[in-house]
Short mmCIF file of C-alpha atoms and ligand atoms in Angstrom, two decimals:
data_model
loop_
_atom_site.label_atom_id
_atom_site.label_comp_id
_atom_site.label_asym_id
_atom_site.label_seq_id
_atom_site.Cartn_x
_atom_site.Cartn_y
_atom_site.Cartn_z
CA UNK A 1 0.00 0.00 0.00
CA UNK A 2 1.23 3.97 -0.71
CA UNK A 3 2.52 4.80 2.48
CA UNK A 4 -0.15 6.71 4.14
CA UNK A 5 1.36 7.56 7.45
CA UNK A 6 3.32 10.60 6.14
CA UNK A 7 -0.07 11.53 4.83
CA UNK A 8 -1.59 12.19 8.75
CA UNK A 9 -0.46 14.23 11.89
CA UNK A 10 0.89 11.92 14.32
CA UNK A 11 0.50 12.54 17.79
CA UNK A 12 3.12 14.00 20.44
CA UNK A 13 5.64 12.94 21.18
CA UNK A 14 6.77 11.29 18.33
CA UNK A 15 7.27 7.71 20.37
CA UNK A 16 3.47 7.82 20.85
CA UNK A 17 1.67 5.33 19.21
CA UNK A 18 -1.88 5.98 18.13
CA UNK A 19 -4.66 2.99 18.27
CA UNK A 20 -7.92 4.34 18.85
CA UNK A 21 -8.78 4.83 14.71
CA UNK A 22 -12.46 3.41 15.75
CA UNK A 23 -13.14 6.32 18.46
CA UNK A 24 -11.21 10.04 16.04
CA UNK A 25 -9.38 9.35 13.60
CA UNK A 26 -6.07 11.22 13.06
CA UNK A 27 -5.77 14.23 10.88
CA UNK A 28 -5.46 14.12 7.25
CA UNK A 29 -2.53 16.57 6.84
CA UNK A 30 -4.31 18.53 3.61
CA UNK A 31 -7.20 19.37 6.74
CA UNK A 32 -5.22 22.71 7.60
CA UNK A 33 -5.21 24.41 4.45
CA UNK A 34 -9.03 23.46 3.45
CA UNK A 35 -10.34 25.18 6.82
CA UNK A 36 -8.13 27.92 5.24
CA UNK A 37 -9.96 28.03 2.51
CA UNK A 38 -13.62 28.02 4.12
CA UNK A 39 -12.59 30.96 6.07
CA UNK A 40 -11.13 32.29 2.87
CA UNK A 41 -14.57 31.27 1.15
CA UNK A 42 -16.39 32.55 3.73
CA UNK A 43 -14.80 36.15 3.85
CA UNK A 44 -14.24 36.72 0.24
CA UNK A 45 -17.64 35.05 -1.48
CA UNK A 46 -20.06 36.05 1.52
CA UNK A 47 -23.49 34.78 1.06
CA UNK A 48 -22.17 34.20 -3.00
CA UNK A 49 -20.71 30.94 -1.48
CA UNK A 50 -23.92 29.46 -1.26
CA UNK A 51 -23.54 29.61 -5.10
CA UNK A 52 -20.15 29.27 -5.79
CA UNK A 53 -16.94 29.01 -4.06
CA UNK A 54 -13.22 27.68 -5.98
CA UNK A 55 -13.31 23.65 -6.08
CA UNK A 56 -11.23 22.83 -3.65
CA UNK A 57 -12.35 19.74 -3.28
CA UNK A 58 -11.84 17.91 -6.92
CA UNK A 59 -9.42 20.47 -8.16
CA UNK A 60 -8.53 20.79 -12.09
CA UNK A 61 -11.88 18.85 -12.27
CA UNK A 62 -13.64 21.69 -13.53
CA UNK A 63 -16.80 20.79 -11.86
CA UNK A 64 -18.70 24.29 -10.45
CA UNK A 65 -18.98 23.81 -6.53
CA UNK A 66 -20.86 25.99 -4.15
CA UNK A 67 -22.15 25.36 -0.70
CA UNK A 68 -25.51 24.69 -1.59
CA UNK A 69 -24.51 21.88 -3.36
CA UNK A 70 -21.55 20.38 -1.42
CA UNK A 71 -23.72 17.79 0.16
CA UNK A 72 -24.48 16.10 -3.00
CA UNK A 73 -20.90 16.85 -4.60
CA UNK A 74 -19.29 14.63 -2.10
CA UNK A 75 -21.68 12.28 -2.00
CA UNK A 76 -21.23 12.05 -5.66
CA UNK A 77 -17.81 12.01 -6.29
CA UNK A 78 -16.33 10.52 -2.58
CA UNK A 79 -18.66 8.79 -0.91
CA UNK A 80 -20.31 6.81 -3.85
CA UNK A 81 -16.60 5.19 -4.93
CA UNK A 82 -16.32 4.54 -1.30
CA UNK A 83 -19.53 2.23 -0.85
CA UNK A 84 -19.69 1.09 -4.22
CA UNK A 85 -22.37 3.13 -5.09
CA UNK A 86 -23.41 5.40 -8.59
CA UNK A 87 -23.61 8.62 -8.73
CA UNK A 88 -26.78 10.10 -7.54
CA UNK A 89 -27.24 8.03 -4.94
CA UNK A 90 -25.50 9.24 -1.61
CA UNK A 91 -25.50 12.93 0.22
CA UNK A 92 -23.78 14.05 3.22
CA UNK A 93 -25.73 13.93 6.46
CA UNK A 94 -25.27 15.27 9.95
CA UNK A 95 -24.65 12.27 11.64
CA UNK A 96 -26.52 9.05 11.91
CA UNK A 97 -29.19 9.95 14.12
CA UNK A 98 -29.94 12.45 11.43
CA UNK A 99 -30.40 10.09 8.94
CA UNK A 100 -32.45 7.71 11.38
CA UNK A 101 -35.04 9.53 12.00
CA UNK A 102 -35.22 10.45 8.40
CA UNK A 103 -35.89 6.86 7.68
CA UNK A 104 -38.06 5.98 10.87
CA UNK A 105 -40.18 9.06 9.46
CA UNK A 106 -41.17 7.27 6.29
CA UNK A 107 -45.07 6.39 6.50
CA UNK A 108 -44.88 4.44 3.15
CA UNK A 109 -42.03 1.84 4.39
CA UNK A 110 -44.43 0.88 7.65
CA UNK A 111 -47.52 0.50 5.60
CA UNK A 112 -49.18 -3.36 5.67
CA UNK A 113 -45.90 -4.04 7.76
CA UNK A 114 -45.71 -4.01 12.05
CA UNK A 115 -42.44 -4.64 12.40
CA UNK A 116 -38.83 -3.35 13.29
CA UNK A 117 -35.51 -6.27 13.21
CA UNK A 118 -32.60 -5.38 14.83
CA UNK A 119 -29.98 -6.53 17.04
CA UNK A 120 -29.24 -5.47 20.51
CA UNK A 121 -25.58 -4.42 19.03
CA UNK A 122 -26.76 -1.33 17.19
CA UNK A 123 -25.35 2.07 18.10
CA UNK A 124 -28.19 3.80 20.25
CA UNK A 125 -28.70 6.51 17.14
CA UNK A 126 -30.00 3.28 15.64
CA UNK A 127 -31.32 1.33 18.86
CA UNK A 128 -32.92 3.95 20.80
CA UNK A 129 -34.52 5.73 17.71
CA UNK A 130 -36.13 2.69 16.35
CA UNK A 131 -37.94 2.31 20.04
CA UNK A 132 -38.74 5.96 20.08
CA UNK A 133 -40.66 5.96 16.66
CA UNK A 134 -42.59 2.69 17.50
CA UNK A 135 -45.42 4.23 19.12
CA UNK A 136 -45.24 6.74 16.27
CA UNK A 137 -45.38 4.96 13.63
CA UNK A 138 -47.45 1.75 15.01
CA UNK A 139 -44.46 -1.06 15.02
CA UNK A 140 -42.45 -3.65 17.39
CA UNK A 141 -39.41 -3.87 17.74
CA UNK A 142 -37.94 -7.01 17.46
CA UNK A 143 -34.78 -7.28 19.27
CA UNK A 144 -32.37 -10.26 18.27
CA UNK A 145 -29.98 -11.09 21.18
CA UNK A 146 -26.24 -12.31 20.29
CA UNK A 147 -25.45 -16.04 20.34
CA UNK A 148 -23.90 -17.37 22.63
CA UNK A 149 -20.54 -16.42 21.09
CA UNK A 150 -21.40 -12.95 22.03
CA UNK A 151 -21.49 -12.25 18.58
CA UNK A 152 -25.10 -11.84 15.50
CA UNK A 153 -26.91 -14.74 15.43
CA UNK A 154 -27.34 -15.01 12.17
CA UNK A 155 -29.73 -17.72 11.68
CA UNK A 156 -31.99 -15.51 14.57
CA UNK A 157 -32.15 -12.55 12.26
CA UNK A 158 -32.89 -14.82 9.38
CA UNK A 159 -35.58 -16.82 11.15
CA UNK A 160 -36.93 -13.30 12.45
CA UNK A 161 -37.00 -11.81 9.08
CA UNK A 162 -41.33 -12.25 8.07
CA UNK A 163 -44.16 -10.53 6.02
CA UNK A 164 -44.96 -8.39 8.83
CA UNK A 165 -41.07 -7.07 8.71
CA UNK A 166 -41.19 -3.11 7.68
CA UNK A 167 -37.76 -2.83 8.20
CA UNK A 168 -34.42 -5.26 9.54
CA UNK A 169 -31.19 -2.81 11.01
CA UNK A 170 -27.52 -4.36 11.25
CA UNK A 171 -24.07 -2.85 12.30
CA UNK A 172 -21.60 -3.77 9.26
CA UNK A 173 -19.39 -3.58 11.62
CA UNK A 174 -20.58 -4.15 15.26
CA UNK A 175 -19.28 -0.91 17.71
CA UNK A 176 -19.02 -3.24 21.00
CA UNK A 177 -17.41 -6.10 18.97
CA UNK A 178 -15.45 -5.75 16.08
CA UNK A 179 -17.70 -8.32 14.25
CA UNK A 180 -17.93 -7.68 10.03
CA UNK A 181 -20.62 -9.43 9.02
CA UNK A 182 -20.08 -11.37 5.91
CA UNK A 183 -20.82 -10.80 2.94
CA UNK A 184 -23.13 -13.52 2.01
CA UNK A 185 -24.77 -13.46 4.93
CA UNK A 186 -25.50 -9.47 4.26
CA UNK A 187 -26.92 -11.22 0.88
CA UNK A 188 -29.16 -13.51 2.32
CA UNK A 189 -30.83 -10.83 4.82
CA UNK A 190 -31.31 -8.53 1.88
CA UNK A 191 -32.89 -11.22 0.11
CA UNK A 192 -35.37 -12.53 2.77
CA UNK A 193 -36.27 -8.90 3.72
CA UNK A 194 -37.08 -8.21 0.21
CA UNK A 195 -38.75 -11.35 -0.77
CA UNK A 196 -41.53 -9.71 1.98
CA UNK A 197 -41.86 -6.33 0.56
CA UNK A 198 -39.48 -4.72 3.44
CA UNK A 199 -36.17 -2.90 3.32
CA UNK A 200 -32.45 -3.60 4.50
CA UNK A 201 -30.53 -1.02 5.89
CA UNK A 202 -27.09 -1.12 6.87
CA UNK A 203 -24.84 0.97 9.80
CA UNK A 204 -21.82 0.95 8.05
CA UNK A 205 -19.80 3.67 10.50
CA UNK A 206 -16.92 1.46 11.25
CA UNK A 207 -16.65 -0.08 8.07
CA UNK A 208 -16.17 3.47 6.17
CA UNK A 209 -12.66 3.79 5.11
CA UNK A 210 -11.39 0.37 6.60
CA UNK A 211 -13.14 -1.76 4.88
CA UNK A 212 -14.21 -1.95 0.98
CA UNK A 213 -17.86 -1.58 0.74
CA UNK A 214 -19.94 -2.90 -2.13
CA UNK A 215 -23.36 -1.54 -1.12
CA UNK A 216 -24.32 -3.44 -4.13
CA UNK A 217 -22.76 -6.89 -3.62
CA UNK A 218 -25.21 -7.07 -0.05
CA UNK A 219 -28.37 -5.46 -1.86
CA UNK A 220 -28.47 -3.36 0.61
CA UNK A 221 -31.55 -0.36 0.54
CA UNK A 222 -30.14 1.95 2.93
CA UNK A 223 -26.67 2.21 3.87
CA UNK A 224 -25.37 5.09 6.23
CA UNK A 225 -22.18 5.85 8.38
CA UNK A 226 -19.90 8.72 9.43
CA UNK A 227 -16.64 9.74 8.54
CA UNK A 228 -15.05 10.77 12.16
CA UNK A 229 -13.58 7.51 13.02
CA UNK A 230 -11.49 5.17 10.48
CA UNK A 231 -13.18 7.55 7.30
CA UNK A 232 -10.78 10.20 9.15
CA UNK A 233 -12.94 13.21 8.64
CA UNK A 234 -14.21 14.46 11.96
CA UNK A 235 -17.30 15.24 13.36
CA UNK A 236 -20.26 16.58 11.28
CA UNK A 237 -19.89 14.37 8.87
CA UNK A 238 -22.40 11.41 7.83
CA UNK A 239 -23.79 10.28 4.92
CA UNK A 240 -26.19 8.12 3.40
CA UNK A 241 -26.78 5.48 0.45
CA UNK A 242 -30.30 5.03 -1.19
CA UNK A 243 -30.66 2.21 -3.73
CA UNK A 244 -31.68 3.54 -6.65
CA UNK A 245 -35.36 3.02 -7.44
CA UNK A 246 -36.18 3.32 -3.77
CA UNK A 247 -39.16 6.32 -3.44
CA UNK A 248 -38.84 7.46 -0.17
CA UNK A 249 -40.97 10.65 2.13
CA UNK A 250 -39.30 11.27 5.15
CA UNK A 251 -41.44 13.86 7.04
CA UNK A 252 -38.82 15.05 8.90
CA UNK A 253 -37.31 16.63 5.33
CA UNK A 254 -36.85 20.28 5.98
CA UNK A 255 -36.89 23.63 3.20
CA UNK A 256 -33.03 21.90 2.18
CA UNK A 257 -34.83 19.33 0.72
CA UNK A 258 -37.95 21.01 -0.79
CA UNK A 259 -38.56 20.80 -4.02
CA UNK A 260 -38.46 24.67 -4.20
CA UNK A 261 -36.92 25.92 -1.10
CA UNK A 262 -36.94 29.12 -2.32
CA UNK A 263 -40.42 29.62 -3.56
CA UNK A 264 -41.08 29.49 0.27
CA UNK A 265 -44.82 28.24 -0.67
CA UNK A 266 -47.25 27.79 2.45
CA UNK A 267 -46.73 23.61 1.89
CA UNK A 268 -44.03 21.44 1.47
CA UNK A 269 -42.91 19.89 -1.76
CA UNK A 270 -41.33 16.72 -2.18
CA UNK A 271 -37.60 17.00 -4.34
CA UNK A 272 -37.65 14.77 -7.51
CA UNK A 273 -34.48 12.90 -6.01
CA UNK A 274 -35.22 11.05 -3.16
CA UNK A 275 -31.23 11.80 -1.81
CA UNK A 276 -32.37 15.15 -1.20
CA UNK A 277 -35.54 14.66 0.84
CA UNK A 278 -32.87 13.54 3.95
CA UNK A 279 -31.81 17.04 4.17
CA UNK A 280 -33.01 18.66 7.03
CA UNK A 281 -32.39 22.58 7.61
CA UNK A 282 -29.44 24.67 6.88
CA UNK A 283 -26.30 22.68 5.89
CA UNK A 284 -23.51 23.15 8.29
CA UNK A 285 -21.18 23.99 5.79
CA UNK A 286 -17.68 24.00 7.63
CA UNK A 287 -17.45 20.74 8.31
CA UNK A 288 -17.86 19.47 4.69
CA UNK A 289 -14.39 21.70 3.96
CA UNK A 290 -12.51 18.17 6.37
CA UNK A 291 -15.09 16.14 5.28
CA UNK A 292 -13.30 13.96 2.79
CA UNK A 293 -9.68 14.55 3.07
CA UNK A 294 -9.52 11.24 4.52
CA UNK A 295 -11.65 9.17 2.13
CA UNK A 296 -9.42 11.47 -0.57
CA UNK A 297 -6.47 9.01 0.60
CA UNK A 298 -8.37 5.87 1.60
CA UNK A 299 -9.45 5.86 -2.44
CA UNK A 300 -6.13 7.38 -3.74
CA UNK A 301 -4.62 3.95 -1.83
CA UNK A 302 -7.12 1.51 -2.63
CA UNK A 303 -9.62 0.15 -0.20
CA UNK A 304 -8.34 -3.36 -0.74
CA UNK A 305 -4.82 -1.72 0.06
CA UNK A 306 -6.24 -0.30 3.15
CA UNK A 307 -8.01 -3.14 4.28
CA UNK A 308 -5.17 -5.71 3.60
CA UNK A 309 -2.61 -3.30 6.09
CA UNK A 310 -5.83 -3.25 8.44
CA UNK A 311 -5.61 -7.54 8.38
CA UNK A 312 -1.97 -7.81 8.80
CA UNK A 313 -1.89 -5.54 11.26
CA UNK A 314 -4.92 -6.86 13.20
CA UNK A 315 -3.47 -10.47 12.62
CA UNK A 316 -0.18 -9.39 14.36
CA UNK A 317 -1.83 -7.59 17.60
CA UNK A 318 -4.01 -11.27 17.70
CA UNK A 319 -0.65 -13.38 17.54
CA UNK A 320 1.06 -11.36 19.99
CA UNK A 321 -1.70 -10.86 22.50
CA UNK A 322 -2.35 -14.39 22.49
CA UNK A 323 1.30 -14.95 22.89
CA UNK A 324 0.92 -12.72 26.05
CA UNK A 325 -2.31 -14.45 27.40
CA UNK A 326 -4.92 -12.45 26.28
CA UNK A 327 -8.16 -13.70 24.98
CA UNK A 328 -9.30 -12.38 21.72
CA UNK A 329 -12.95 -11.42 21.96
CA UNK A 330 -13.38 -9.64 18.55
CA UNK A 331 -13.39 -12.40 15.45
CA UNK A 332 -10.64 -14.30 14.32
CA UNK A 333 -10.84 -14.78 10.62
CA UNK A 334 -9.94 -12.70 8.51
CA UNK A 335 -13.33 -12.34 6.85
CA UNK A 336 -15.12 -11.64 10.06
CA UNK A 337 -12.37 -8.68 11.66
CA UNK A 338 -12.31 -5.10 11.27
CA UNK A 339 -10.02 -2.62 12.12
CA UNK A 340 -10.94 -3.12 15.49
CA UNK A 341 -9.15 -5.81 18.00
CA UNK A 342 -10.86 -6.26 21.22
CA UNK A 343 -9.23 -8.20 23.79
CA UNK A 344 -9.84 -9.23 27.31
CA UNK A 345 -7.60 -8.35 30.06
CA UNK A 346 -7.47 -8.27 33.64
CA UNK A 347 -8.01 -4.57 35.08
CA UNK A 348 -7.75 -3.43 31.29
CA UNK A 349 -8.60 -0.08 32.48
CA UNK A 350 -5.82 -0.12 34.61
CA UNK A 351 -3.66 -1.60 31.83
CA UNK A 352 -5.22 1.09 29.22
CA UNK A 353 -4.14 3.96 31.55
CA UNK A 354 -0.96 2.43 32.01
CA UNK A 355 -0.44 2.18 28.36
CA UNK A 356 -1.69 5.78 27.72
CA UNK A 357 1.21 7.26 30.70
CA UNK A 358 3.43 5.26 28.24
CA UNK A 359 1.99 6.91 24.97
CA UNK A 360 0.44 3.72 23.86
CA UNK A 361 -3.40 5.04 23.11
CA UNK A 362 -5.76 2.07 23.26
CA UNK A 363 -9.25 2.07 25.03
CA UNK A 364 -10.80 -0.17 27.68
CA UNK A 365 -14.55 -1.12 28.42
CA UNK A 366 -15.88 -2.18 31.66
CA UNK A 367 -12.62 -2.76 32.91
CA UNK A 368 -12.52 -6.26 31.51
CA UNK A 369 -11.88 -5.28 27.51
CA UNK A 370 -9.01 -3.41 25.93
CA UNK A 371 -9.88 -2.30 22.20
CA UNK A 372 -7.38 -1.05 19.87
CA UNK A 373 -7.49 -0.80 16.26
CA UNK A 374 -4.35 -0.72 14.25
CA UNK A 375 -4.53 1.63 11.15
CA UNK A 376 -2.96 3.16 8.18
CA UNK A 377 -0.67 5.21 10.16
CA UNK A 378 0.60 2.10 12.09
CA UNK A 379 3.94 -0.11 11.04
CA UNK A 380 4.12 -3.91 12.18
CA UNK A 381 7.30 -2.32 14.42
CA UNK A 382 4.66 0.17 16.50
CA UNK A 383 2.24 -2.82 16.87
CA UNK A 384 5.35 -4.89 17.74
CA UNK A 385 6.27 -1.92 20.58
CA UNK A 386 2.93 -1.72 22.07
CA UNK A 387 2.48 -5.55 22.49
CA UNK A 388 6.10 -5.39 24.26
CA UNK A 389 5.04 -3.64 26.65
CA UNK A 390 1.56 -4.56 27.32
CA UNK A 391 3.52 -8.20 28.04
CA UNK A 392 6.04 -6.58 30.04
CA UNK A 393 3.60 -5.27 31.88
CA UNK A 394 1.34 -7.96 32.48
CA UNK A 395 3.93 -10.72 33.49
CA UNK A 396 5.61 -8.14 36.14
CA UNK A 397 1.86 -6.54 36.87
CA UNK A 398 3.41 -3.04 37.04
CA UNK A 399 0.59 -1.52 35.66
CA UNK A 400 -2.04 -2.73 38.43
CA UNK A 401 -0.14 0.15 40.89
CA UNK A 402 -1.84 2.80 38.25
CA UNK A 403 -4.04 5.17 40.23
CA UNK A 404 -7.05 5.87 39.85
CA UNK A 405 -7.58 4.82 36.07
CA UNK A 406 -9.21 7.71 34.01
CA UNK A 407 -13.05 6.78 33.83
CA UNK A 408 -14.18 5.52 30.49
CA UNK A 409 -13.62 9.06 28.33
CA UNK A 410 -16.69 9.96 25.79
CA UNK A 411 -15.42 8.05 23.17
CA UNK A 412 -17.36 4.89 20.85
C1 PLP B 1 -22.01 1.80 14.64
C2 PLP B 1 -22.15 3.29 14.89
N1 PLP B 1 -23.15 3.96 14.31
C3 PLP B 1 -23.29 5.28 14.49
C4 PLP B 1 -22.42 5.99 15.29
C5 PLP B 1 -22.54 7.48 15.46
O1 PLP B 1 -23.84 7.94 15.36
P1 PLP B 1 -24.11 9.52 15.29
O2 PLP B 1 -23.53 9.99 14.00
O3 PLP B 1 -25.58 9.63 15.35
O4 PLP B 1 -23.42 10.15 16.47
C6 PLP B 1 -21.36 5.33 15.90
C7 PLP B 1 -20.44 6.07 16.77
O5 PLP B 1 -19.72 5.59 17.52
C8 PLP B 1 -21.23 3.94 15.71
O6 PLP B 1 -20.24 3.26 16.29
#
């Protein structure tokens, strides 16, 4: 793979090795000089930005940008390579919960149909807005617990999936367990969802920019995520995939996604494109300028590229922490990992902050799980340094004398 680590800001001091891609991921160094140029934008085009502002974006491409359109421009052109999607399909969103809602809003997907599929794995902008909108919108929610593996029961969500389902939610990549589901099973669920009339939709936050996405391959109706974590673009910055064909009417849209937001009529109109009725009101327009700097060198590299540093690496910190004792709690083959390693140690809290005085960033979870997540900044020799001394530290038990661990920070 093209060398991507010279491509981000590392963090001080320059020992420090950085494993959290799954909770911020590191700056793209281009980031800098595109806020310049929104405050540049900002103070030189005024409210004329709205129409037009320099592509900065896809320069040379000779494509006319302004604000107004940005959230359609990326999803054209960044985020519809990235999931394997055409153009005309995806637009920048908020964030997730955004984009939820949106969905959950839809009268026409709950028509005939009384019934939500999920797991108990989803993010809460998934989990908790599917219960909210039940009463609303006359479903239940039918919540599949893991298998006894800890991970999706599959053949659960299968056997769940009926004519009464409106609607069946999965993680691509589950946040609490590293867990990719597989492609063919992806298949299947988008196949017995659809064979009943209802609709697949996919969280694909931790799978953006670590894994390569073929929104297609899975049949998938709906697939959303976020670019702050391994899509290395900071908050602000979701998006969302509709399959083409799929006629959707939020009523959450706002005047963004009117039909003619500027004839400022006493009643809403529905936009032609069906991407554009998940805008809500006005589009926060800074964030889009580090929106995509990050998929910019995730695509530039190859997402196989990315994702076959992402296995060796992950393959490595499994080896060695087995080697030191640890039991692996996020999948083993290579099919069903992610970016994300989760491991379970004794007083991993403990062990995380001792790790973090040592400028080894990793993250732990009830103080029995440490989660890291080797990425494209990392070498083999920084995963080799950080599993040196996490087994120094466990065989002399050093790291138990930490004081009072830092609480679990506000990170996912
Ligand atoms: C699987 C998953 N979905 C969604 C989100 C974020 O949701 P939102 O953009 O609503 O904050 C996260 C954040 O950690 C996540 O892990």
């Amino acid at each position: 793979m093209k060398n991507l680590r010279a491509s981000f800001f590392l963090p001080d001091p320059p020992e420090a090795i950085e494993l959290r891609a799954f909770t911020h991921g590191l700056m793209p160094k281009t980031v800098p000089a595109m806020m310049n140029h929104f405050v540049e934008d900002w103070q030189r085009y005024g409210v004329d930005a709205w129409n037009a502002v320099p592509n900065h974006w896809r320069p040379g491409s000779g494509d006319d940008v302004g604000w107004w359109a940005l959230p359609v421009y990326l999803g054209d052109h960044f985020i519809a390579p990235l999931v394997g999607a055409l153009p005309g399909t995806c637009i920048m969103q908020p964030h997730v919960h955004w984009t939820v809602q949106c969905l959950l809003s839809v009268p026409e997907v709950f028509a005939g149909k009384g019934e939500v599929v999920l797991t108990g794995a989803e993010f809460p902008s998934v989990l908790h807005s599917v219960r909210q909108w039940a009463g609303l919108q006359g479903y239940t929610v039918r919540v599949i617990p893991p298998a006894s593996d800890g991970f999706v029961d599959q053949e659960a969500v299968l056997g769940a999936i009926g004519a009464e389902t409106a609607l069946v939610f999965l993680s691509h990549v589950g946040f609490t367990t590293g867990e990719k589901l597989p492609d063919a099973f992806l298949a299947r669920v988008a196949a017995a969802v659809h064979a009943h009339g209802g609709l697949f939709a996919l969280d694909g936050y931790h799978a953006t920019g670590s894994v390569p996405v073929e929104v297609t391959a899975y049949d998938a109706d709906v697939y959303f995520g976020g670019l702050l974590k391994e899509g290395c673009g900071s908050s602000g910055n979701a998006y969302v995939y509709l399959r083409p064909g799929l006629d959707l009417h939020p009523r959450t849209t706002g005047w963004f996604g009117d039909a003619d937001p500027f004839g400022f009529h006493a009643a809403p109109a529905p936009h032609p494109e069906v991407r554009m009725r998940f805008l809500g009101g006005t589009s926060a327009v800074a964030s889009m300028y580090h929106a995509v700097e990050g998929v910019r060198l995730f695509l530039e590299a190859g997402l196989d590229a990315v994702r076959r540093h992402s296995l060796d690496l992950t393959g490595l910190c499994i080896a060695r922490a087995e080697a030191a004792g640890l039991r692996l709690r996020s999948p083993r083959e290579a099919e069903r990992r992610s970016a994300m390693v989760i491991l379970e140690a004794p007083a991993a809290d403990k062990l995380c902050a001792y790790l973090k005085q040592h400028h080894v960033y990793t993250d732990s979870r009830q103080g029995r799980y440490l989660r890291l997540a080797p990425f494209v900044w990392n070498t083999p020799d920084e995963v080799h340094r950080a599993f040196d001394l996490i087994a120094d530290t466990l065989s002399s038990g050093d790291y138990l004398t930490v004081e009072e661990p830092e609480a679990a920070g506000p990170v996912t």
